[in-house]
């Protein structure tokens, strides 16, 4: 990222760390297929397994529980489509890669509502679990990609297991921003993505206990212990492993990043008593804020910021470049107009205070222009 651009869209993708680029270049130059038994192949295999072990260490699971994928979307698809589920229960604020699977799921599907704070209603989840004896997968993301709201996954996992269902969490946005412990969360399955932690795009992981039977989404040569065939994306996985190894450093930076996020909200609140921050009443990721500018479309805000050299987004970036009303905001009780007037600002490892101040100035300038101040 060039320094004349204030990049504040880390929840869409994180700038690749220099150390990752270096490791990927090394893996590209070394070449090799991790399935080959000769010297070059064994070296490639060693690179692959080193990354797997590093990621496993960062999330407290066994390396063999990790299946490398093309990203978080594929990992979510495996969790919902490939473990024999006859019924899905998914939260209304899930990523599109979960909600779209639910829309096309051939079995029974229930959408779990959230409160105005963005939190799951435990009693409502229990009611849904009581009413079926079909094999059920519950999918609730650990931290929301738009608001940063963090769910009580460990408690919800206990409830899900009490009713003999499987628990999956999309931890794509949580990884690298809050401590992540697979065992402590009590889940059966988890999804991760490389490019959300400073690794390359096109690499991710499906994490699951070995006892869970997975019907492969992609069949072929039986790589990844038969769970996901296809020659592994070795440079991408090498970069993923390097980025994962830097997660402790990322976590240390979150206190400062959280202070900058809080400054944005404080300064905007001082400028207008009409601004609203969705999810602010709940425990959130420290790097993100979801900001409502009343009566100004998200698209207008994103374009205005871009003209000022500032990159922000209108909710999820996974909508083929479209700017549309946020389903997360409406699920939290916001109106369609509010959902269409909200932007997401997210910070990360290469953010600077000058980026924050630049955004505050630009936002206040736009607000005054649109509201006649």
mmCIF file of C-alpha atoms in Angstrom:
data_model
loop_
_atom_site.group_PDB
_atom_site.id
_atom_site.type_symbol
_atom_site.label_atom_id
_atom_site.label_comp_id
_atom_site.label_asym_id
_atom_site.label_seq_id
_atom_site.Cartn_x
_atom_site.Cartn_y
_atom_site.Cartn_z
ATOM 1 C CA UNK A 1 0.000 0.000 0.000
ATOM 2 C CA UNK A 2 1.323 3.461 -0.900
ATOM 3 C CA UNK A 3 1.547 5.960 1.941
ATOM 4 C CA UNK A 4 -0.413 8.623 0.031
ATOM 5 C CA UNK A 5 -3.413 6.342 0.496
ATOM 6 C CA UNK A 6 -4.999 5.950 3.922
ATOM 7 C CA UNK A 7 -5.990 2.289 3.819
ATOM 8 C CA UNK A 8 -8.736 1.662 6.381
ATOM 9 C CA UNK A 9 -10.270 -1.524 4.989
ATOM 10 C CA UNK A 10 -8.363 -4.263 6.810
ATOM 11 C CA UNK A 11 -11.452 -6.415 7.315
ATOM 12 C CA UNK A 12 -11.714 -6.713 3.536
ATOM 13 C CA UNK A 13 -8.090 -7.740 3.134
ATOM 14 C CA UNK A 14 -4.916 -7.080 5.078
ATOM 15 C CA UNK A 15 -1.847 -5.747 3.247
ATOM 16 C CA UNK A 16 0.574 -8.630 2.815
ATOM 17 C CA UNK A 17 3.437 -8.459 5.293
ATOM 18 C CA UNK A 18 6.956 -8.135 3.822
ATOM 19 C CA UNK A 19 8.055 -11.304 5.638
ATOM 20 C CA UNK A 20 5.242 -13.185 3.897
ATOM 21 C CA UNK A 21 6.295 -11.977 0.469
ATOM 22 C CA UNK A 22 9.851 -13.101 1.205
ATOM 23 C CA UNK A 23 8.747 -16.583 2.269
ATOM 24 C CA UNK A 24 6.406 -16.973 -0.695
ATOM 25 C CA UNK A 25 9.212 -15.981 -3.061
ATOM 26 C CA UNK A 26 11.430 -18.623 -1.476
ATOM 27 C CA UNK A 27 8.727 -21.280 -1.877
ATOM 28 C CA UNK A 28 8.111 -20.274 -5.497
ATOM 29 C CA UNK A 29 11.812 -20.457 -6.296
ATOM 30 C CA UNK A 30 12.204 -23.838 -4.552
ATOM 31 C CA UNK A 31 9.299 -25.378 -6.466
ATOM 32 C CA UNK A 32 8.247 -28.966 -5.925
ATOM 33 C CA UNK A 33 5.042 -30.915 -5.346
ATOM 34 C CA UNK A 34 4.423 -31.943 -1.753
ATOM 35 C CA UNK A 35 3.087 -35.313 -2.953
ATOM 36 C CA UNK A 36 6.313 -36.231 -4.751
ATOM 37 C CA UNK A 37 8.644 -38.634 -2.931
ATOM 38 C CA UNK A 38 11.967 -37.350 -4.281
ATOM 39 C CA UNK A 39 14.210 -34.770 -2.608
ATOM 40 C CA UNK A 40 12.488 -31.686 -4.030
ATOM 41 C CA UNK A 41 9.074 -33.119 -3.185
ATOM 42 C CA UNK A 42 10.113 -33.891 0.386
ATOM 43 C CA UNK A 43 11.345 -30.327 0.817
ATOM 44 C CA UNK A 44 8.013 -29.036 -0.453
ATOM 45 C CA UNK A 45 6.251 -31.364 1.967
ATOM 46 C CA UNK A 46 8.378 -30.020 4.815
ATOM 47 C CA UNK A 47 7.343 -26.456 3.943
ATOM 48 C CA UNK A 48 3.694 -27.511 3.861
ATOM 49 C CA UNK A 49 3.837 -29.255 7.219
ATOM 50 C CA UNK A 50 5.781 -26.424 8.833
ATOM 51 C CA UNK A 51 2.937 -24.049 7.968
ATOM 52 C CA UNK A 52 0.351 -26.528 9.216
ATOM 53 C CA UNK A 53 2.184 -26.896 12.531
ATOM 54 C CA UNK A 54 2.554 -23.129 12.943
ATOM 55 C CA UNK A 55 -1.150 -22.486 12.384
ATOM 56 C CA UNK A 56 -2.087 -25.352 14.712
ATOM 57 C CA UNK A 57 0.143 -23.890 17.411
ATOM 58 C CA UNK A 58 -1.521 -20.476 17.047
ATOM 59 C CA UNK A 59 -5.038 -21.869 17.542
ATOM 60 C CA UNK A 60 -4.266 -24.748 19.953
ATOM 61 C CA UNK A 61 -5.147 -27.804 17.890
ATOM 62 C CA UNK A 62 -3.308 -30.762 16.372
ATOM 63 C CA UNK A 63 -1.727 -30.175 12.952
ATOM 64 C CA UNK A 64 -3.631 -33.093 11.415
ATOM 65 C CA UNK A 65 -6.890 -31.290 12.213
ATOM 66 C CA UNK A 66 -6.059 -28.616 9.626
ATOM 67 C CA UNK A 67 -7.131 -29.008 5.993
ATOM 68 C CA UNK A 68 -5.792 -26.340 3.664
ATOM 69 C CA UNK A 69 -8.377 -24.743 1.379
ATOM 70 C CA UNK A 70 -8.623 -21.879 -1.108
ATOM 71 C CA UNK A 71 -9.915 -19.587 1.638
ATOM 72 C CA UNK A 72 -12.601 -19.024 4.250
ATOM 73 C CA UNK A 73 -15.472 -19.417 1.799
ATOM 74 C CA UNK A 74 -14.430 -22.948 0.869
ATOM 75 C CA UNK A 75 -13.863 -23.819 4.529
ATOM 76 C CA UNK A 76 -17.389 -22.616 5.373
ATOM 77 C CA UNK A 77 -18.811 -24.670 2.513
ATOM 78 C CA UNK A 78 -17.068 -27.807 3.767
ATOM 79 C CA UNK A 79 -18.416 -27.311 7.283
ATOM 80 C CA UNK A 80 -22.012 -26.865 6.132
ATOM 81 C CA UNK A 81 -22.192 -29.144 3.093
ATOM 82 C CA UNK A 82 -19.762 -31.991 3.679
ATOM 83 C CA UNK A 83 -20.362 -33.426 7.164
ATOM 84 C CA UNK A 84 -23.727 -35.066 6.557
ATOM 85 C CA UNK A 85 -25.926 -32.304 7.945
ATOM 86 C CA UNK A 86 -29.658 -32.684 7.431
ATOM 87 C CA UNK A 87 -30.421 -29.363 9.088
ATOM 88 C CA UNK A 88 -28.596 -26.038 9.369
ATOM 89 C CA UNK A 89 -29.025 -23.347 12.004
ATOM 90 C CA UNK A 90 -27.121 -20.186 11.072
ATOM 91 C CA UNK A 91 -27.091 -16.695 12.534
ATOM 92 C CA UNK A 92 -28.726 -13.873 10.591
ATOM 93 C CA UNK A 93 -25.487 -11.881 10.679
ATOM 94 C CA UNK A 94 -23.263 -14.555 9.116
ATOM 95 C CA UNK A 95 -21.003 -13.960 6.132
ATOM 96 C CA UNK A 96 -22.589 -14.498 2.709
ATOM 97 C CA UNK A 97 -20.553 -17.693 2.273
ATOM 98 C CA UNK A 98 -22.636 -19.184 5.093
ATOM 99 C CA UNK A 99 -25.979 -17.553 4.328
ATOM 100 C CA UNK A 100 -25.870 -18.449 0.636
ATOM 101 C CA UNK A 101 -25.143 -22.087 1.463
ATOM 102 C CA UNK A 102 -28.141 -22.010 3.808
ATOM 103 C CA UNK A 103 -30.352 -20.551 1.059
ATOM 104 C CA UNK A 104 -29.462 -23.420 -1.285
ATOM 105 C CA UNK A 105 -29.302 -26.171 1.322
ATOM 106 C CA UNK A 106 -31.511 -29.133 0.361
ATOM 107 C CA UNK A 107 -32.460 -29.918 3.958
ATOM 108 C CA UNK A 108 -34.077 -27.887 6.717
ATOM 109 C CA UNK A 109 -32.673 -24.426 7.467
ATOM 110 C CA UNK A 110 -33.307 -22.011 10.328
ATOM 111 C CA UNK A 111 -32.001 -18.447 10.516
ATOM 112 C CA UNK A 112 -31.178 -17.482 14.089
ATOM 113 C CA UNK A 113 -32.028 -13.848 14.929
ATOM 114 C CA UNK A 114 -29.746 -11.520 16.862
ATOM 115 C CA UNK A 115 -30.438 -8.712 19.310
ATOM 116 C CA UNK A 116 -29.901 -4.990 18.631
ATOM 117 C CA UNK A 117 -26.442 -5.540 20.102
ATOM 118 C CA UNK A 118 -25.755 -8.181 17.465
ATOM 119 C CA UNK A 119 -25.727 -11.076 19.936
ATOM 120 C CA UNK A 120 -27.299 -14.515 19.629
ATOM 121 C CA UNK A 121 -30.351 -15.208 21.772
ATOM 122 C CA UNK A 122 -29.384 -18.368 23.670
ATOM 123 C CA UNK A 123 -33.011 -19.200 24.484
ATOM 124 C CA UNK A 124 -34.000 -18.938 20.818
ATOM 125 C CA UNK A 125 -31.142 -21.234 19.830
ATOM 126 C CA UNK A 126 -32.224 -23.763 22.443
ATOM 127 C CA UNK A 127 -35.809 -23.677 21.159
ATOM 128 C CA UNK A 128 -34.586 -24.459 17.655
ATOM 129 C CA UNK A 129 -32.352 -27.277 18.864
ATOM 130 C CA UNK A 130 -35.188 -28.865 20.848
ATOM 131 C CA UNK A 131 -37.465 -29.148 17.850
ATOM 132 C CA UNK A 132 -35.547 -31.601 15.689
ATOM 133 C CA UNK A 133 -33.862 -34.981 15.856
ATOM 134 C CA UNK A 134 -32.175 -34.530 12.460
ATOM 135 C CA UNK A 135 -28.388 -34.249 12.219
ATOM 136 C CA UNK A 136 -27.807 -30.548 12.764
ATOM 137 C CA UNK A 137 -24.900 -28.180 12.183
ATOM 138 C CA UNK A 138 -25.011 -24.812 13.947
ATOM 139 C CA UNK A 139 -22.828 -22.104 12.385
ATOM 140 C CA UNK A 140 -22.161 -18.894 14.338
ATOM 141 C CA UNK A 141 -19.234 -16.629 13.519
ATOM 142 C CA UNK A 142 -16.866 -15.774 16.339
ATOM 143 C CA UNK A 143 -16.504 -12.103 15.372
ATOM 144 C CA UNK A 144 -18.638 -10.269 12.835
ATOM 145 C CA UNK A 145 -16.868 -8.945 9.768
ATOM 146 C CA UNK A 146 -18.881 -5.702 9.657
ATOM 147 C CA UNK A 147 -19.445 -4.713 13.283
ATOM 148 C CA UNK A 148 -16.754 -6.737 15.050
ATOM 149 C CA UNK A 149 -19.307 -8.071 17.566
ATOM 150 C CA UNK A 150 -17.895 -11.102 19.391
ATOM 151 C CA UNK A 151 -20.203 -14.009 20.250
ATOM 152 C CA UNK A 152 -19.946 -16.198 23.371
ATOM 153 C CA UNK A 153 -18.995 -19.219 21.292
ATOM 154 C CA UNK A 154 -17.767 -21.376 24.189
ATOM 155 C CA UNK A 155 -21.121 -21.110 25.992
ATOM 156 C CA UNK A 156 -23.088 -21.643 22.792
ATOM 157 C CA UNK A 157 -20.972 -24.707 21.957
ATOM 158 C CA UNK A 158 -21.957 -26.317 25.261
ATOM 159 C CA UNK A 159 -25.627 -25.806 24.452
ATOM 160 C CA UNK A 160 -25.245 -27.146 20.917
ATOM 161 C CA UNK A 161 -23.477 -30.275 22.147
ATOM 162 C CA UNK A 162 -26.117 -30.852 24.835
ATOM 163 C CA UNK A 163 -28.558 -31.394 21.967
ATOM 164 C CA UNK A 164 -26.079 -33.595 20.050
ATOM 165 C CA UNK A 165 -25.559 -31.111 17.233
ATOM 166 C CA UNK A 166 -22.266 -30.035 15.642
ATOM 167 C CA UNK A 167 -20.861 -26.547 16.205
ATOM 168 C CA UNK A 168 -18.997 -24.597 13.533
ATOM 169 C CA UNK A 169 -17.558 -21.115 13.877
ATOM 170 C CA UNK A 170 -16.309 -18.842 11.138
ATOM 171 C CA UNK A 171 -13.240 -17.357 12.870
ATOM 172 C CA UNK A 172 -11.899 -15.630 9.769
ATOM 173 C CA UNK A 173 -12.163 -12.103 11.195
ATOM 174 C CA UNK A 174 -11.195 -13.048 14.756
ATOM 175 C CA UNK A 175 -7.839 -14.635 13.893
ATOM 176 C CA UNK A 176 -5.011 -12.193 14.572
ATOM 177 C CA UNK A 177 -7.238 -9.677 16.359
ATOM 178 C CA UNK A 178 -8.167 -11.581 19.515
ATOM 179 C CA UNK A 179 -6.613 -14.740 21.036
ATOM 180 C CA UNK A 180 -7.977 -17.834 19.304
ATOM 181 C CA UNK A 181 -8.147 -21.219 21.034
ATOM 182 C CA UNK A 182 -9.947 -24.024 19.187
ATOM 183 C CA UNK A 183 -10.155 -26.266 22.253
ATOM 184 C CA UNK A 184 -11.332 -23.553 24.641
ATOM 185 C CA UNK A 185 -14.094 -22.515 22.243
ATOM 186 C CA UNK A 186 -15.405 -26.086 22.314
ATOM 187 C CA UNK A 187 -16.295 -26.096 18.620
ATOM 188 C CA UNK A 188 -16.218 -29.057 16.268
ATOM 189 C CA UNK A 189 -15.181 -27.075 13.196
ATOM 190 C CA UNK A 190 -13.586 -23.719 12.425
ATOM 191 C CA UNK A 191 -12.816 -21.665 9.304
ATOM 192 C CA UNK A 192 -9.722 -19.502 8.794
ATOM 193 C CA UNK A 193 -8.393 -17.308 5.988
ATOM 194 C CA UNK A 194 -4.837 -16.273 5.183
ATOM 195 C CA UNK A 195 -5.464 -12.827 3.734
ATOM 196 C CA UNK A 196 -7.184 -11.572 6.879
ATOM 197 C CA UNK A 197 -3.938 -11.883 8.861
ATOM 198 C CA UNK A 198 -1.436 -10.436 6.381
ATOM 199 C CA UNK A 199 -0.966 -13.565 4.302
ATOM 200 C CA UNK A 200 -1.831 -14.030 0.614
ATOM 201 C CA UNK A 201 -5.292 -14.338 -0.852
ATOM 202 C CA UNK A 202 -6.292 -17.803 -2.060
ATOM 203 C CA UNK A 203 -5.311 -19.770 1.043
ATOM 204 C CA UNK A 204 -7.351 -20.778 4.063
ATOM 205 C CA UNK A 205 -8.063 -23.643 6.411
ATOM 206 C CA UNK A 206 -10.882 -25.897 7.525
ATOM 207 C CA UNK A 207 -10.183 -27.079 11.080
ATOM 208 C CA UNK A 208 -12.036 -30.047 12.541
ATOM 209 C CA UNK A 209 -11.647 -32.949 14.926
ATOM 210 C CA UNK A 210 -10.414 -36.082 13.167
ATOM 211 C CA UNK A 211 -13.521 -38.009 14.255
ATOM 212 C CA UNK A 212 -15.747 -35.876 12.027
ATOM 213 C CA UNK A 213 -16.445 -37.598 8.720
ATOM 214 C CA UNK A 214 -15.992 -35.229 5.788
ATOM 215 C CA UNK A 215 -17.373 -36.037 2.341
ATOM 216 C CA UNK A 216 -14.879 -34.218 0.098
ATOM 217 C CA UNK A 217 -16.150 -31.170 -1.719
ATOM 218 C CA UNK A 218 -13.278 -31.609 -4.179
ATOM 219 C CA UNK A 219 -12.270 -35.153 -5.187
ATOM 220 C CA UNK A 220 -9.077 -36.294 -6.863
ATOM 221 C CA UNK A 221 -5.712 -37.473 -5.636
ATOM 222 C CA UNK A 222 -6.635 -37.601 -1.968
ATOM 223 C CA UNK A 223 -4.383 -34.821 -0.692
ATOM 224 C CA UNK A 224 -4.990 -33.286 2.763
ATOM 225 C CA UNK A 225 -5.781 -36.691 4.294
ATOM 226 C CA UNK A 226 -8.513 -37.189 1.712
ATOM 227 C CA UNK A 227 -10.537 -34.211 2.906
ATOM 228 C CA UNK A 228 -9.588 -31.864 0.059
ATOM 229 C CA UNK A 229 -7.965 -33.127 -3.131
ATOM 230 C CA UNK A 230 -5.784 -31.079 -5.441
ATOM 231 C CA UNK A 231 -2.123 -30.126 -5.437
ATOM 232 C CA UNK A 232 -1.667 -27.776 -2.503
ATOM 233 C CA UNK A 233 -1.031 -24.080 -3.143
ATOM 234 C CA UNK A 234 2.441 -24.315 -1.642
ATOM 235 C CA UNK A 235 3.536 -20.651 -1.970
ATOM 236 C CA UNK A 236 0.185 -19.502 -0.587
ATOM 237 C CA UNK A 237 0.320 -21.963 2.299
ATOM 238 C CA UNK A 238 3.920 -20.986 3.044
ATOM 239 C CA UNK A 239 2.796 -17.368 3.226
ATOM 240 C CA UNK A 240 -0.189 -18.332 5.371
ATOM 241 C CA UNK A 241 2.094 -20.103 7.829
ATOM 242 C CA UNK A 242 4.460 -17.139 8.006
ATOM 243 C CA UNK A 243 1.577 -14.732 8.649
ATOM 244 C CA UNK A 244 0.210 -17.077 11.331
ATOM 245 C CA UNK A 245 3.585 -17.060 13.045
ATOM 246 C CA UNK A 246 3.282 -13.270 13.315
ATOM 247 C CA UNK A 247 -0.121 -13.375 15.030
ATOM 248 C CA UNK A 248 1.367 -12.752 18.513
ATOM 249 C CA UNK A 249 2.887 -9.540 17.146
ATOM 250 C CA UNK A 250 -0.483 -8.587 15.659
ATOM 251 C CA UNK A 251 -2.233 -9.175 18.972
ATOM 252 C CA UNK A 252 0.242 -6.920 20.765
ATOM 253 C CA UNK A 253 -0.588 -4.096 18.340
ATOM 254 C CA UNK A 254 -4.331 -4.346 19.002
ATOM 255 C CA UNK A 255 -4.274 -2.143 22.100
ATOM 256 C CA UNK A 256 -2.982 0.837 20.126
ATOM 257 C CA UNK A 257 -5.301 0.036 17.240
ATOM 258 C CA UNK A 258 -8.244 -0.108 19.645
ATOM 259 C CA UNK A 259 -7.355 3.330 20.985
ATOM 260 C CA UNK A 260 -7.362 4.727 17.449
ATOM 261 C CA UNK A 261 -10.750 3.122 16.751
ATOM 262 C CA UNK A 262 -12.114 4.674 19.941
ATOM 263 C CA UNK A 263 -10.751 8.078 18.920
ATOM 264 C CA UNK A 264 -12.626 7.880 15.624
ATOM 265 C CA UNK A 265 -15.888 7.200 17.451
ATOM 266 C CA UNK A 266 -15.292 9.895 20.066
ATOM 267 C CA UNK A 267 -14.448 12.591 17.522
ATOM 268 C CA UNK A 268 -17.353 11.743 15.231
ATOM 269 C CA UNK A 269 -19.746 11.735 18.195
ATOM 270 C CA UNK A 270 -18.539 15.194 19.183
ATOM 271 C CA UNK A 271 -19.166 16.433 15.667
ATOM 272 C CA UNK A 272 -22.706 15.039 15.432
ATOM 273 C CA UNK A 273 -25.177 13.584 17.901
ATOM 274 C CA UNK A 274 -26.845 11.720 15.038
ATOM 275 C CA UNK A 275 -23.942 9.411 14.228
ATOM 276 C CA UNK A 276 -24.374 5.799 15.344
ATOM 277 C CA UNK A 277 -21.929 2.940 15.768
ATOM 278 C CA UNK A 278 -23.530 -0.468 15.316
ATOM 279 C CA UNK A 279 -22.360 -3.077 17.810
ATOM 280 C CA UNK A 280 -20.688 -0.534 20.114
ATOM 281 C CA UNK A 281 -22.687 -1.788 23.117
ATOM 282 C CA UNK A 282 -21.171 -5.274 22.779
ATOM 283 C CA UNK A 283 -17.710 -6.745 23.123
ATOM 284 C CA UNK A 284 -16.086 -6.079 19.748
ATOM 285 C CA UNK A 285 -12.907 -6.580 17.805
ATOM 286 C CA UNK A 286 -10.655 -3.622 18.601
ATOM 287 C CA UNK A 287 -9.913 -2.688 15.002
ATOM 288 C CA UNK A 288 -13.314 -2.021 13.441
ATOM 289 C CA UNK A 289 -16.204 0.407 13.663
ATOM 290 C CA UNK A 290 -19.493 0.381 11.756
ATOM 291 C CA UNK A 291 -20.537 4.017 11.254
ATOM 292 C CA UNK A 292 -23.964 5.366 10.317
ATOM 293 C CA UNK A 293 -24.051 8.785 8.639
ATOM 294 C CA UNK A 294 -27.805 9.477 8.467
ATOM 295 C CA UNK A 295 -29.349 10.192 5.061
ATOM 296 C CA UNK A 296 -26.091 9.764 3.133
ATOM 297 C CA UNK A 297 -25.769 6.562 1.137
ATOM 298 C CA UNK A 298 -22.923 4.169 1.812
ATOM 299 C CA UNK A 299 -21.925 4.400 -1.834
ATOM 300 C CA UNK A 300 -21.667 8.189 -1.650
ATOM 301 C CA UNK A 301 -19.567 7.942 1.502
ATOM 302 C CA UNK A 302 -17.206 5.323 0.070
ATOM 303 C CA UNK A 303 -16.733 7.356 -3.122
ATOM 304 C CA UNK A 304 -16.206 10.609 -1.218
ATOM 305 C CA UNK A 305 -13.571 8.976 0.969
ATOM 306 C CA UNK A 306 -11.879 7.486 -2.073
ATOM 307 C CA UNK A 307 -11.618 10.941 -3.644
ATOM 308 C CA UNK A 308 -9.857 12.016 -0.442
ATOM 309 C CA UNK A 309 -7.415 9.127 -0.795
ATOM 310 C CA UNK A 310 -9.045 7.082 1.977
ATOM 311 C CA UNK A 311 -10.117 3.451 1.511
ATOM 312 C CA UNK A 312 -13.149 2.273 3.505
ATOM 313 C CA UNK A 313 -16.016 -0.053 2.627
ATOM 314 C CA UNK A 314 -19.760 -0.494 2.881
ATOM 315 C CA UNK A 315 -19.986 -3.711 4.879
ATOM 316 C CA UNK A 316 -18.594 -6.932 3.452
ATOM 317 C CA UNK A 317 -16.275 -6.777 0.452
ATOM 318 C CA UNK A 318 -17.493 -10.184 -0.765
ATOM 319 C CA UNK A 319 -20.318 -8.971 -3.007
ATOM 320 C CA UNK A 320 -18.622 -8.810 -6.416
ATOM 321 C CA UNK A 321 -17.800 -5.121 -6.073
ATOM 322 C CA UNK A 322 -21.379 -4.115 -5.309
ATOM 323 C CA UNK A 323 -22.390 -1.563 -2.693
ATOM 324 C CA UNK A 324 -25.614 -2.791 -1.123
ATOM 325 C CA UNK A 325 -27.585 -2.450 2.099
ATOM 326 C CA UNK A 326 -25.985 -4.415 4.930
ATOM 327 C CA UNK A 327 -27.939 -7.488 6.031
ATOM 328 C CA UNK A 328 -25.999 -7.329 9.300
ATOM 329 C CA UNK A 329 -27.415 -3.904 10.171
ATOM 330 C CA UNK A 330 -31.008 -4.866 9.336
ATOM 331 C CA UNK A 331 -30.643 -8.068 11.372
ATOM 332 C CA UNK A 332 -29.650 -5.867 14.327
ATOM 333 C CA UNK A 333 -32.832 -3.828 13.985
ATOM 334 C CA UNK A 334 -31.566 -1.081 11.700
ATOM 335 C CA UNK A 335 -33.850 0.212 8.962
ATOM 336 C CA UNK A 336 -33.126 -0.339 5.278
ATOM 337 C CA UNK A 337 -32.158 3.321 5.034
ATOM 338 C CA UNK A 338 -29.757 2.982 7.955
ATOM 339 C CA UNK A 339 -28.284 -0.177 6.479
ATOM 340 C CA UNK A 340 -27.761 1.720 3.228
ATOM 341 C CA UNK A 341 -26.049 4.627 5.017
ATOM 342 C CA UNK A 342 -23.436 2.727 7.022
ATOM 343 C CA UNK A 343 -19.745 2.274 6.269
ATOM 344 C CA UNK A 344 -17.085 0.083 7.837
ATOM 345 C CA UNK A 345 -13.713 1.428 8.911
ATOM 346 C CA UNK A 346 -11.104 -1.155 9.902
ATOM 347 C CA UNK A 347 -7.456 -0.789 10.906
ATOM 348 C CA UNK A 348 -4.461 -3.108 11.100
ATOM 349 C CA UNK A 349 -0.734 -3.677 11.278
ATOM 350 C CA UNK A 350 0.309 -0.902 8.884
ATOM 351 C CA UNK A 351 -2.167 1.755 10.076
ATOM 352 C CA UNK A 352 -0.890 5.098 11.310
ATOM 353 C CA UNK A 353 -2.430 7.788 13.491
ATOM 354 C CA UNK A 354 -2.258 10.153 10.520
ATOM 355 C CA UNK A 355 -4.640 7.791 8.669
ATOM 356 C CA UNK A 356 -7.082 8.061 11.553
ATOM 357 C CA UNK A 357 -6.907 11.854 11.685
ATOM 358 C CA UNK A 358 -7.294 12.074 7.937
ATOM 359 C CA UNK A 359 -10.454 9.985 8.047
ATOM 360 C CA UNK A 360 -11.946 12.014 10.907
ATOM 361 C CA UNK A 361 -11.371 15.257 9.002
ATOM 362 C CA UNK A 362 -12.811 13.872 5.761
ATOM 363 C CA UNK A 363 -15.867 12.373 7.477
ATOM 364 C CA UNK A 364 -16.694 15.630 9.276
ATOM 365 C CA UNK A 365 -16.228 17.580 6.045
ATOM 366 C CA UNK A 366 -18.615 15.252 4.185
ATOM 367 C CA UNK A 367 -21.153 15.334 7.011
ATOM 368 C CA UNK A 368 -21.218 19.138 7.033
ATOM 369 C CA UNK A 369 -21.564 19.318 3.262
ATOM 370 C CA UNK A 370 -24.473 16.857 3.227
ATOM 371 C CA UNK A 371 -26.274 18.273 6.253
ATOM 372 C CA UNK A 372 -25.801 21.958 5.536
ATOM 373 C CA UNK A 373 -23.602 22.724 8.536
#
